[in-house]
Structure formats: C-alpha cells, structure tokens
Coordinates of C-alpha atoms in Angstrom, one line a residue:
M1 CA 0.1 -0.4 -0.1
A2 CA 1.1 3.6 -0.9
S3 CA 2.3 5.3 2.2
I4 CA 0.1 8.9 2.3
P5 CA 2.2 11.8 3.4
R6 CA 1.1 13.1 6.3
S7 CA 0.2 16.7 6.7
G8 CA 1.7 19.1 8.9
P9 CA 1.0 22.0 9.9
R10 CA -1.8 24.4 8.3
G11 CA -2.5 21.4 5.5
L12 CA 1.0 21.1 4.5
S13 CA 2.8 17.8 4.1
S14 CA 6.7 17.7 5.6
R15 CA 8.9 17.2 3.5
R16 CA 12.6 17.6 4.0
A17 CA 14.7 20.7 2.8
P18 CA 16.8 20.5 0.1
S19 CA 20.5 20.3 0.8
P20 CA 22.3 23.2 -0.5
S21 CA 25.2 23.1 -3.4
P22 CA 28.1 21.8 -2.0
P23 CA 30.6 24.8 -1.7
Q24 CA 33.6 25.1 -4.2
P25 CA 36.6 24.3 -2.9
P26 CA 39.1 27.6 -1.6
A27 CA 41.7 28.7 -4.3
S28 CA 44.7 26.8 -3.8
T29 CA 47.9 29.3 -3.3
G30 CA 50.3 27.2 -2.2
A31 CA 52.1 27.4 -5.6
V32 CA 51.2 30.7 -6.8
V33 CA 54.4 32.5 -6.7
D34 CA 52.5 36.3 -8.3
C35 CA 49.2 36.8 -9.8
A36 CA 48.4 40.2 -11.5
V37 CA 46.2 42.4 -13.6
Y38 CA 47.4 43.9 -16.7
V39 CA 45.5 46.4 -18.3
N40 CA 47.0 49.1 -21.3
G41 CA 50.9 46.6 -20.4
H42 CA 50.6 48.0 -16.9
R43 CA 50.0 46.1 -13.4
Q44 CA 47.5 47.3 -11.4
P45 CA 47.2 47.5 -7.9
G46 CA 46.8 45.3 -4.9
E47 CA 46.9 41.9 -4.4
V48 CA 44.3 39.4 -6.0
G49 CA 43.7 36.1 -5.6
Y50 CA 43.3 34.2 -10.0
R51 CA 39.6 33.2 -9.4
E52 CA 39.4 37.4 -8.0
A53 CA 41.5 38.5 -10.8
L54 CA 40.2 36.0 -14.3
Q55 CA 36.7 36.8 -12.8
R56 CA 37.5 41.1 -12.7
V57 CA 39.3 41.2 -16.6
R58 CA 36.0 39.4 -17.9
E59 CA 33.6 41.4 -16.4
S60 CA 35.5 44.6 -17.3
G61 CA 37.0 43.2 -21.2
E62 CA 40.4 44.5 -20.5
G63 CA 44.1 43.6 -19.9
F64 CA 44.4 40.1 -18.4
V65 CA 45.6 38.0 -16.3
W66 CA 49.3 36.8 -15.3
V67 CA 49.8 33.4 -12.9
G68 CA 53.1 32.4 -11.7
L69 CA 53.1 29.1 -10.7
H70 CA 55.9 26.6 -9.3
A71 CA 55.5 23.1 -8.9
P72 CA 52.2 22.8 -8.4
D73 CA 50.9 19.5 -7.0
D74 CA 47.9 17.3 -8.4
A75 CA 45.1 19.7 -6.4
Q76 CA 46.2 23.0 -6.9
M77 CA 46.9 22.5 -10.4
A78 CA 43.2 21.2 -10.6
D79 CA 41.6 24.0 -9.1
V80 CA 44.1 26.3 -11.9
G81 CA 42.7 24.7 -14.5
R82 CA 39.0 24.2 -13.8
T83 CA 39.0 28.2 -12.7
F84 CA 40.5 29.0 -16.3
G85 CA 39.0 26.2 -18.7
L86 CA 42.3 24.2 -19.4
H87 CA 42.3 20.6 -20.9
E88 CA 42.2 18.0 -18.3
L89 CA 45.2 16.7 -20.7
V90 CA 47.7 19.6 -20.3
V91 CA 47.0 19.7 -16.8
E92 CA 48.0 16.5 -16.0
D93 CA 51.2 17.5 -18.5
A94 CA 51.9 20.6 -16.5
V95 CA 51.3 18.6 -12.8
H96 CA 54.3 15.8 -14.2
A97 CA 57.3 17.1 -15.7
H98 CA 59.8 15.4 -18.2
Q99 CA 57.9 16.8 -21.4
R100 CA 59.2 17.4 -24.8
P101 CA 59.2 21.1 -25.8
K102 CA 56.3 20.9 -27.9
L103 CA 53.4 23.3 -27.9
E104 CA 50.1 22.1 -28.3
V105 CA 46.8 24.4 -29.6
Y106 CA 43.5 23.5 -27.3
D107 CA 40.5 26.3 -29.0
D108 CA 42.2 29.6 -28.0
T109 CA 44.8 28.6 -25.2
Q110 CA 48.4 27.6 -26.5
F111 CA 50.6 25.4 -24.3
L112 CA 54.1 26.2 -25.0
V113 CA 56.4 23.7 -23.1
L114 CA 60.4 24.5 -22.3
R115 CA 62.7 23.2 -21.0
T116 CA 65.8 24.9 -19.6
V117 CA 69.0 24.4 -18.9
Q118 CA 71.7 26.0 -16.1
Y119 CA 75.9 25.7 -16.4
V120 CA 76.9 23.5 -12.8
E121 CA 80.1 25.2 -12.0
H122 CA 82.9 22.7 -11.5
E123 CA 86.7 22.8 -11.6
S124 CA 87.5 20.4 -14.0
M125 CA 86.2 18.2 -16.1
A126 CA 88.4 15.4 -14.1
K127 CA 86.7 16.5 -11.4
A128 CA 83.0 17.1 -12.5
S129 CA 79.9 15.2 -12.3
E130 CA 77.0 16.7 -13.9
V131 CA 77.4 19.7 -16.8
V132 CA 74.3 20.4 -17.5
E133 CA 71.4 20.8 -15.3
T134 CA 67.7 21.0 -16.7
G135 CA 64.5 22.7 -15.6
E136 CA 61.2 23.1 -17.3
I137 CA 58.8 26.1 -18.2
M138 CA 55.3 25.3 -19.5
V139 CA 53.0 28.5 -20.6
F140 CA 49.8 29.0 -21.3
A141 CA 49.0 31.9 -23.6
G142 CA 45.4 32.5 -23.5
P143 CA 43.1 35.4 -24.9
D144 CA 42.9 36.9 -21.4
F145 CA 45.6 35.3 -19.9
V146 CA 49.2 33.7 -19.3
L147 CA 49.9 31.0 -16.9
T148 CA 53.8 30.0 -16.3
V149 CA 54.5 26.8 -14.8
R150 CA 58.1 26.5 -13.0
H151 CA 59.6 23.1 -12.0
G152 CA 63.0 23.2 -11.2
E153 CA 65.3 25.6 -8.8
H154 CA 66.9 27.6 -11.6
T155 CA 63.8 28.6 -13.4
E156 CA 62.9 31.7 -11.4
L157 CA 60.9 34.2 -13.7
S158 CA 61.2 37.3 -11.3
G159 CA 63.1 38.8 -13.0
M160 CA 61.7 38.8 -16.1
R161 CA 58.9 40.1 -14.3
R162 CA 60.2 42.7 -13.5
R163 CA 61.9 43.8 -16.7
L164 CA 59.0 43.4 -18.8
E165 CA 56.5 45.5 -16.2
A166 CA 59.0 48.1 -17.1
R167 CA 57.9 48.1 -21.1
P168 CA 54.5 48.5 -20.5
E169 CA 54.4 48.9 -24.4
R170 CA 55.2 45.0 -24.6
L171 CA 53.1 44.0 -22.7
A172 CA 50.0 46.0 -23.6
L173 CA 50.5 43.4 -26.5
G174 CA 49.2 41.0 -24.9
P175 CA 49.4 37.5 -22.9
T176 CA 51.4 36.3 -26.4
A177 CA 54.1 38.7 -25.0
V178 CA 54.9 36.7 -21.9
L179 CA 55.1 33.8 -24.2
H180 CA 57.8 35.7 -26.2
A181 CA 59.6 37.2 -22.8
V182 CA 59.9 33.4 -21.3
A183 CA 60.6 31.8 -25.0
D184 CA 63.6 34.8 -25.3
K185 CA 64.9 34.8 -21.3
V186 CA 65.6 30.3 -21.9
V187 CA 66.7 31.0 -25.3
D188 CA 69.3 33.3 -24.2
T189 CA 69.9 30.9 -21.5
Y190 CA 70.7 28.5 -24.2
L191 CA 73.9 30.7 -26.0
A192 CA 75.0 31.3 -21.8
V193 CA 75.7 27.8 -21.4
T194 CA 76.5 26.4 -25.1
E195 CA 79.9 29.8 -24.4
R196 CA 80.6 27.9 -20.9
M197 CA 80.6 24.8 -22.6
D198 CA 83.5 26.4 -24.7
V199 CA 86.1 25.4 -22.1
D200 CA 84.8 22.4 -21.5
V201 CA 84.9 21.4 -24.9
A202 CA 88.4 22.8 -25.8
A203 CA 89.9 21.1 -22.5
I204 CA 89.4 18.1 -23.7
E205 CA 90.6 18.7 -27.2
E206 CA 93.6 19.5 -25.4
S207 CA 94.0 16.5 -23.6
V208 CA 93.2 14.3 -26.5
F209 CA 95.4 15.8 -28.3
S210 CA 98.2 16.9 -25.3
R211 CA 102.3 14.7 -26.0
Q212 CA 102.3 15.9 -22.4
N213 CA 99.5 13.6 -21.6
R214 CA 100.9 9.9 -22.0
W215 CA 98.0 8.4 -20.1
L216 CA 94.5 10.1 -21.4
D217 CA 91.5 9.3 -19.1
I218 CA 88.5 8.8 -21.6
D219 CA 85.5 9.7 -18.4
P220 CA 85.4 12.7 -18.8
V221 CA 85.3 12.7 -23.1
Y222 CA 82.3 10.3 -22.1
L223 CA 80.5 12.6 -19.4
L224 CA 80.5 15.8 -21.7
R225 CA 79.3 14.0 -24.8
R226 CA 76.2 12.5 -22.1
E227 CA 75.7 16.1 -21.4
V228 CA 75.7 17.7 -25.0
L229 CA 73.5 15.0 -25.7
E230 CA 71.5 16.0 -22.8
L231 CA 70.9 19.5 -23.7
R232 CA 70.8 18.6 -27.4
R233 CA 67.7 16.5 -26.2
A234 CA 66.5 20.6 -24.7
V235 CA 67.2 22.4 -27.5
T236 CA 66.6 20.9 -31.1
P237 CA 62.9 19.9 -30.8
L238 CA 61.6 23.8 -29.7
A239 CA 62.8 24.5 -33.5
E240 CA 59.1 23.6 -34.9
P241 CA 57.2 25.3 -31.8
L242 CA 58.7 28.2 -32.6
R243 CA 58.2 28.1 -36.1
I244 CA 54.4 27.3 -35.8
L245 CA 54.5 30.1 -33.6
T246 CA 56.0 32.7 -36.6
V247 CA 54.0 31.5 -39.1
N248 CA 51.7 34.1 -40.7
G249 CA 48.5 34.6 -40.4
N250 CA 48.1 33.1 -37.6
P251 CA 45.2 34.2 -35.2
L252 CA 46.4 33.0 -31.6
V253 CA 49.4 35.4 -32.4
P254 CA 49.6 39.6 -32.3
K255 CA 52.2 40.4 -36.0
E256 CA 54.6 42.2 -33.7
V257 CA 55.1 39.3 -31.2
R258 CA 55.2 37.0 -34.5
R259 CA 58.5 39.5 -34.9
H260 CA 59.9 39.8 -31.9
L261 CA 60.0 35.1 -32.0
R262 CA 61.2 34.8 -35.5
D263 CA 64.4 36.9 -33.2
V264 CA 64.4 34.3 -31.0
S265 CA 64.2 31.2 -33.7
D266 CA 67.0 32.7 -35.1
H267 CA 69.3 32.4 -31.6
L268 CA 67.8 29.0 -31.1
T269 CA 69.0 27.7 -34.8
T270 CA 72.9 29.3 -33.9
V271 CA 72.4 27.0 -30.5
I272 CA 71.3 24.0 -32.5
D273 CA 74.4 24.6 -34.7
R274 CA 76.5 25.1 -31.8
V275 CA 75.4 22.0 -29.9
L276 CA 76.1 19.6 -33.8
E277 CA 79.0 21.1 -33.8
Y278 CA 79.6 20.3 -30.2
D279 CA 78.1 16.5 -30.6
D280 CA 80.3 15.6 -33.7
L281 CA 83.3 17.5 -32.2
L282 CA 83.0 15.3 -29.2
N283 CA 82.0 11.8 -31.2
S284 CA 85.5 12.0 -33.5
L285 CA 87.1 13.4 -30.0
L286 CA 86.3 9.9 -28.6
Q287 CA 87.0 7.9 -31.5
A288 CA 90.9 9.5 -31.1
G289 CA 90.8 9.0 -27.3
A290 CA 89.9 5.6 -28.1
A291 CA 92.2 5.2 -30.8
K292 CA 95.0 6.6 -27.8
V293 CA 94.0 4.4 -25.2
G294 CA 94.5 1.7 -27.7
I295 CA 98.3 2.6 -29.0
Q296 CA 98.8 3.1 -24.9
Q297 CA 97.9 -0.2 -24.5
T298 CA 99.6 -1.6 -27.1
T299 CA 103.0 -0.1 -26.1
D300 CA 102.6 -1.3 -22.7
M301 CA 101.8 -4.5 -24.0
R302 CA 105.3 -4.5 -26.1
K303 CA 107.1 -2.8 -23.1
I304 CA 106.0 -5.9 -21.1
S305 CA 107.1 -8.6 -23.8
A306 CA 110.9 -6.8 -24.3
W307 CA 110.8 -7.4 -20.5
V308 CA 109.5 -10.9 -21.0
A309 CA 111.8 -12.3 -23.7
I310 CA 114.9 -10.1 -21.5
A311 CA 113.8 -12.6 -18.9
A312 CA 113.2 -15.6 -20.5
V313 CA 117.5 -15.5 -21.5
P314 CA 118.5 -16.1 -17.8
T315 CA 115.6 -18.4 -16.5
M316 CA 116.3 -20.3 -19.2
I317 CA 120.4 -20.5 -18.9
A318 CA 119.4 -20.9 -14.8
G319 CA 116.8 -23.9 -15.5
I320 CA 119.2 -25.9 -17.0
Y321 CA 122.1 -25.7 -14.9
G322 CA 120.0 -26.4 -11.8
M323 CA 119.5 -29.1 -12.7
N324 CA 120.4 -32.3 -10.8
F325 CA 122.6 -34.5 -13.4
E326 CA 125.9 -35.7 -12.3
Y327 CA 128.0 -35.3 -15.8
M328 CA 127.1 -31.3 -16.9
P329 CA 129.6 -29.6 -19.6
E330 CA 132.2 -27.0 -17.1
L331 CA 130.3 -28.0 -13.7
N332 CA 133.8 -28.7 -13.0
Q333 CA 135.8 -26.0 -14.4
P334 CA 137.3 -23.1 -12.5
W335 CA 136.1 -20.5 -14.5
G336 CA 132.5 -22.4 -15.6
Y337 CA 130.4 -20.0 -13.1
P338 CA 132.3 -16.7 -14.4
L339 CA 131.8 -18.1 -18.1
V340 CA 127.7 -18.8 -17.5
L341 CA 127.6 -14.5 -15.8
G342 CA 129.0 -13.1 -18.4
L343 CA 126.9 -14.7 -21.4
L344 CA 124.0 -14.4 -19.2
V345 CA 124.8 -10.6 -18.9
A346 CA 126.0 -10.6 -23.0
V347 CA 122.5 -11.8 -24.3
C348 CA 120.5 -9.8 -21.5
A349 CA 122.3 -6.7 -22.9
V350 CA 122.1 -7.4 -26.7
L351 CA 118.4 -8.1 -26.5
F352 CA 118.2 -4.9 -24.5
V353 CA 119.5 -2.7 -27.6
V354 CA 118.0 -4.5 -29.6
F355 CA 114.7 -3.8 -27.9
R356 CA 115.2 -0.3 -27.5
R357 CA 116.3 0.4 -30.9
S358 CA 112.7 -1.1 -32.0
H359 CA 111.3 1.8 -29.7
W360 CA 109.7 -1.4 -27.0
L361 CA 111.9 0.1 -24.5

C-alpha cells in the first residue's frame, strides 16, 4: 500500500528541505608565486587571487591575468585548470614534468613547453659529475590570461616579470608577449650555457691531443658527450614550436609578437648549430681517445713482452744448470760459473739494445 504523506501545520505536507549545493573548494595558493592583472601593459594595484583576477578581467573586458606557479601538485593544478578552463590533458602535463618541448593548441589556448638548462660550475672535467642541469617551464596563453608553470630551482621568472613591467608597451600586446619573453629568456640561457661549454670542449680536445699527457682518462669525454646529448634533447625539439608560432597569419599571435619570436628562432638556430658541432667534435674526440688508449695498451704490451723476453734468457740458462745431473759440461771447471754469468749479461744486454732501437723499450 502506498504511504500517504502526513500533513503538517496549516495542512502542508512535511517535506525535507533541499540540501544546499556543495561549496566550491577554496582557491589553492600554495604554488602561486605571483598573480596580477595587466591593463594596457600596466600592472593594476593590489594583491588578488587568480579567481578574482580572472573575474575582474572578464567583467571589464580589458587586460589579462598573469599567474606564475612553481611545481604545483595535482590538487593545485586541477583547481587552476577548472578556473581557467584548461583541458585535462594539459593540466596533467603541467603537474608531471619531463615533457618534450612542444606546442599544443586547444581552441584559443596555446600550451608551450620549454626545457631550461643551467651550467653547473666545476673545477675541471676530470672532477665533474654534471655539466648542465635541466628544468622545465610551461606557458598557457589564452585570450585573457597567461599561466607560467615552473619545475626546477633555476627557472625563476620574477626578474623577467619586473623587466616586462618596466616596458608596458610590450605587455600591452597581450598574453603572447609573456610567452615570447619566456621563450626569449630560455633561449638566451641556451646561448650562455653553450658559451661556457666551449671551455670544456676545448679542455677535452687539448687533453686528447696533448703530447705531455701520456695517460688519457677517457671518462671526461664520455661525461661531456652525455651532457651535450642532454642539451641537444632540450634544444632541438623547440625549433618546430617556434616555427609554428611565427607562421604568418597565425590568429593567436599578434604580428608584432611574431616578429620578436622570429628573432628568438634565429638565436635558437645558432644554439642548435653549436650543439650539433659539439656533438660531432666530441664524437671525433671519443674515437681519437679510444684509438689513443688502444695505442697506449699496445705500447704497454710491447714493453711487457720485451722485458719478458729479456728475463726468459737467464731463466732458461739457470733452469738448465739447475738440473741435478752428475755429468754436465763446465761443472768442474773453475771458469764455468763466471762464464755462465757473463753469457747471461751479454745476451740480456744485446736484447735490451735491440728492443730499445725498435722502440719497444
């Protein structure tokens, strides 16, 4: 039988009040380094969260939001992704670093990944364990916002932000002006690192071909080549994203920003040429070093063989006269012992002279 609802006061049926909608999670600010609104290139006063900043920009229809984050976790990045309407795939990429340099476009949002490098100071290549340290910067550039997500301790962008704020005419170009500034900073770092690596490559080249260095340690050559390969993996894939960003008619990148990005692309080409040159040179040095080590081993074997041959003569004669036979020549002669010793010395001296003239000793 169907139950009949009881009537409450005034004849109204008693019903459970609808549960209130769950509150929105608070904006996560643990990974936020800086957040600001820029209108006509000028930073607006006051400190705001990224939700409030985005709401202010979209209500006024002016300016854009720039949010800088450092190593956000899953919850922090998920909240940022919901606020700015980012695709779930790029939100996942932003949390988990070690991405290959790339450019992805989701509707009107561009997602650029850049690998950063830093030169590690060391006294010499023989004592070094690392030459370059890598990090990562990701840039989300939308129509009214730009997000920069950093991974690594050397990827600081506060200095770049201050320089851009000192040039409002550049920030007035919009979020892609920040994208260009980040790419320009990263590529300039590539140039600085390759210039520092010139010294290391020259030191390795000198050690391989130096006459004074008889014993070559091949490990520094392997180390530097490994570091050059790591730099190559960070630099070379960035060429294609920059090419796409500088294509004429790209509706997401203003014409003036494309011009600046072409300059960045030219600098990147210079870096790629240097890295490829280092790779080829170190490969040649590695082959030369391996050949030198082989020659050293052959020389050592010659010396060992020569000394073994010299030592074999007295060993053989002493072994013969050490036999316990009763009748052996010269055993009862007073000059027998001096004769055998003289013969040993003479034969060893002749062998030494022969091997010395043959450059075995």
